[in-house]
Amino acid sequence: MKIWKSFFAAAVCLMAFAACEPEPQNGGGTSGAAVTVVTDDVMNVSYAGDDEMSIEFICSGAWSATIEYSGSEEGWITFTSESEGSGSGMLTFSVAANGATAARDAVIRISSGDESATVTVSQELMKLNISFRHPS
C-alpha cells in the first residue's frame, strides 16, 4: 500500500512539474493582449464612399491601428478617431469616393504587441449604366 501511495505522489509531482511553463525572460517578445473584432471582419463600401464607419473591438491592453493598402492607391481611408489607445473601444474611419478605374481593398489591423485582428475594407468601382436608344 505504501508503494502505491509513493507512486501516486510521485506521479502527481511529475504532472505538476510538467504543467509549469517557464517565465518569460526580460527583453523577450512583446506578447500583448488578445484583440477581438466584434463587428464584421469584412466591410463593403459603395463607390461613393462613407463619412463614418466603425470597428468595435475588445482588447485588455494597449493597442494601435494601421492601414495596409493592397494596391498602389493609398490614402483613401482616414482614421477619424484616435488610431491608438488602451482597452476595448470603437475605431472610426472614413472612406473617400472611388474615382479610380478599379475596385480597391485595404486591411485595417488592430495590434497589441504580437497579437492582432484585421478587418478588410472593400470598395466597389463606380458602375455606369449606359443605354442606347434607336432614333425613331
Short mmCIF file of C-alpha atoms in Angstrom, two decimals:
data_model
loop_
_atom_site.label_atom_id
_atom_site.label_comp_id
_atom_site.label_asym_id
_atom_site.label_seq_id
_atom_site.Cartn_x
_atom_site.Cartn_y
_atom_site.Cartn_z
CA MET A 1 0.00 0.00 0.00
CA LYS A 2 2.87 2.36 0.84
CA ILE A 3 4.39 1.68 -2.57
CA TRP A 4 1.17 2.77 -4.33
CA LYS A 5 0.93 5.92 -2.23
CA SER A 6 4.54 6.79 -3.04
CA PHE A 7 3.99 6.04 -6.71
CA PHE A 8 0.82 8.16 -6.77
CA ALA A 9 2.58 11.07 -5.01
CA ALA A 10 5.49 10.88 -7.46
CA ALA A 11 3.08 10.86 -10.42
CA VAL A 12 1.24 13.93 -9.12
CA CYS A 13 4.53 15.79 -8.60
CA LEU A 14 5.70 14.85 -12.09
CA MET A 15 2.44 16.08 -13.68
CA ALA A 16 2.61 19.35 -11.72
CA PHE A 17 6.20 19.90 -12.81
CA ALA A 18 5.41 19.14 -16.47
CA ALA A 19 2.48 21.59 -16.45
CA CYS A 20 4.67 24.52 -15.39
CA GLU A 21 5.60 26.98 -18.10
CA PRO A 22 8.84 28.92 -17.99
CA GLU A 23 8.60 32.59 -17.09
CA PRO A 24 9.26 34.96 -20.00
CA GLN A 25 12.73 36.45 -19.98
CA ASN A 26 13.22 40.21 -19.87
CA GLY A 27 13.84 41.57 -23.33
CA GLY A 28 11.80 38.80 -24.92
CA GLY A 29 8.87 39.24 -27.30
CA THR A 30 6.01 41.62 -26.64
CA SER A 31 3.10 39.22 -26.44
CA GLY A 32 0.44 41.89 -25.88
CA ALA A 33 -3.25 41.41 -25.17
CA ALA A 34 -5.62 39.49 -27.39
CA VAL A 35 -7.59 41.65 -29.81
CA THR A 36 -11.07 40.55 -30.90
CA VAL A 37 -13.16 42.37 -33.50
CA VAL A 38 -16.85 42.44 -32.58
CA THR A 39 -18.12 43.86 -35.88
CA ASP A 40 -17.89 42.07 -39.24
CA ASP A 41 -14.36 41.28 -40.41
CA VAL A 42 -15.24 42.36 -43.99
CA MET A 43 -16.81 45.75 -44.72
CA ASN A 44 -18.11 46.53 -48.21
CA VAL A 45 -18.33 50.19 -49.18
CA SER A 46 -20.10 51.69 -52.19
CA TYR A 47 -18.08 53.64 -54.76
CA ALA A 48 -19.47 56.89 -53.26
CA GLY A 49 -17.53 56.29 -50.02
CA ASP A 50 -18.73 56.72 -46.46
CA ASP A 51 -18.09 59.54 -44.00
CA GLU A 52 -18.08 57.40 -40.89
CA MET A 53 -17.62 53.69 -40.50
CA SER A 54 -16.67 51.95 -37.28
CA ILE A 55 -14.99 48.83 -35.98
CA GLU A 56 -15.86 47.72 -32.47
CA PHE A 57 -13.18 45.63 -30.76
CA ILE A 58 -12.22 44.11 -27.42
CA CYS A 59 -8.69 44.45 -26.05
CA SER A 60 -7.43 44.44 -22.46
CA GLY A 61 -4.17 46.23 -23.17
CA ALA A 62 -2.60 48.98 -25.24
CA TRP A 63 -3.37 48.83 -28.99
CA SER A 64 -2.64 50.65 -32.24
CA ALA A 65 -4.34 50.60 -35.64
CA THR A 66 -2.74 50.69 -39.08
CA ILE A 67 -3.99 50.58 -42.67
CA GLU A 68 -2.43 48.20 -45.20
CA TYR A 69 -3.44 49.07 -48.77
CA SER A 70 -3.44 46.23 -51.30
CA GLY A 71 -2.93 48.33 -54.44
CA SER A 72 -0.84 51.28 -55.48
CA GLU A 73 -3.51 53.80 -54.47
CA GLU A 74 -3.18 54.82 -50.83
CA GLY A 75 -4.80 57.38 -48.56
CA TRP A 76 -8.44 56.67 -49.40
CA ILE A 77 -9.14 55.57 -45.82
CA THR A 78 -8.68 58.09 -43.00
CA PHE A 79 -8.99 57.43 -39.27
CA THR A 80 -11.49 59.85 -37.72
CA SER A 81 -10.79 58.64 -34.17
CA GLU A 82 -7.53 58.03 -32.37
CA SER A 83 -5.53 55.22 -34.00
CA GLU A 84 -4.04 54.06 -30.71
CA GLY A 85 -5.19 53.68 -27.15
CA SER A 86 -5.77 51.23 -24.35
CA GLY A 87 -8.66 48.88 -23.65
CA SER A 88 -11.71 48.00 -25.72
CA GLY A 89 -13.21 50.59 -27.98
CA MET A 90 -14.51 51.81 -31.29
CA LEU A 91 -12.21 52.74 -34.16
CA THR A 92 -13.88 55.10 -36.64
CA PHE A 93 -12.74 55.94 -40.15
CA SER A 94 -13.95 57.48 -43.40
CA VAL A 95 -13.66 56.14 -46.93
CA ALA A 96 -13.21 58.53 -49.88
CA ALA A 97 -15.20 58.12 -53.09
CA ASN A 98 -13.64 55.72 -55.58
CA GLY A 99 -12.80 57.61 -58.74
CA ALA A 100 -10.20 55.02 -59.75
CA THR A 101 -10.52 52.55 -62.61
CA ALA A 102 -10.79 49.50 -60.35
CA ALA A 103 -12.29 48.30 -57.11
CA ARG A 104 -9.92 48.57 -54.17
CA ASP A 105 -9.17 46.81 -50.91
CA ALA A 106 -7.33 47.57 -47.70
CA VAL A 107 -6.83 45.85 -44.36
CA ILE A 108 -7.20 47.69 -41.07
CA ARG A 109 -5.07 45.94 -38.44
CA ILE A 110 -5.59 46.50 -34.72
CA SER A 111 -2.49 45.27 -32.86
CA SER A 112 -1.48 44.77 -29.26
CA GLY A 113 2.12 43.55 -29.11
CA ASP A 114 2.34 40.38 -31.20
CA GLU A 115 -1.45 39.88 -31.19
CA SER A 116 -3.70 41.45 -33.84
CA ALA A 117 -7.08 41.31 -35.54
CA THR A 118 -7.93 42.53 -39.03
CA VAL A 119 -10.89 43.94 -40.92
CA THR A 120 -10.89 44.03 -44.73
CA VAL A 121 -12.43 47.12 -46.34
CA SER A 122 -13.54 46.57 -49.95
CA GLN A 123 -14.78 49.42 -52.11
CA GLU A 124 -16.55 48.83 -55.38
CA LEU A 125 -15.91 50.62 -58.64
CA MET A 126 -18.45 53.15 -59.86
CA LYS A 127 -20.90 51.40 -62.15
CA LEU A 128 -22.04 53.16 -65.26
CA ASN A 129 -25.47 52.45 -66.67
CA ILE A 130 -25.33 53.08 -70.38
CA SER A 131 -28.37 52.62 -72.56
CA PHE A 132 -28.73 53.19 -76.24
CA ARG A 133 -31.85 54.43 -77.94
CA HIS A 134 -32.52 53.83 -81.52
CA PRO A 135 -33.70 57.03 -83.17
CA SER A 136 -37.24 56.66 -84.46
#
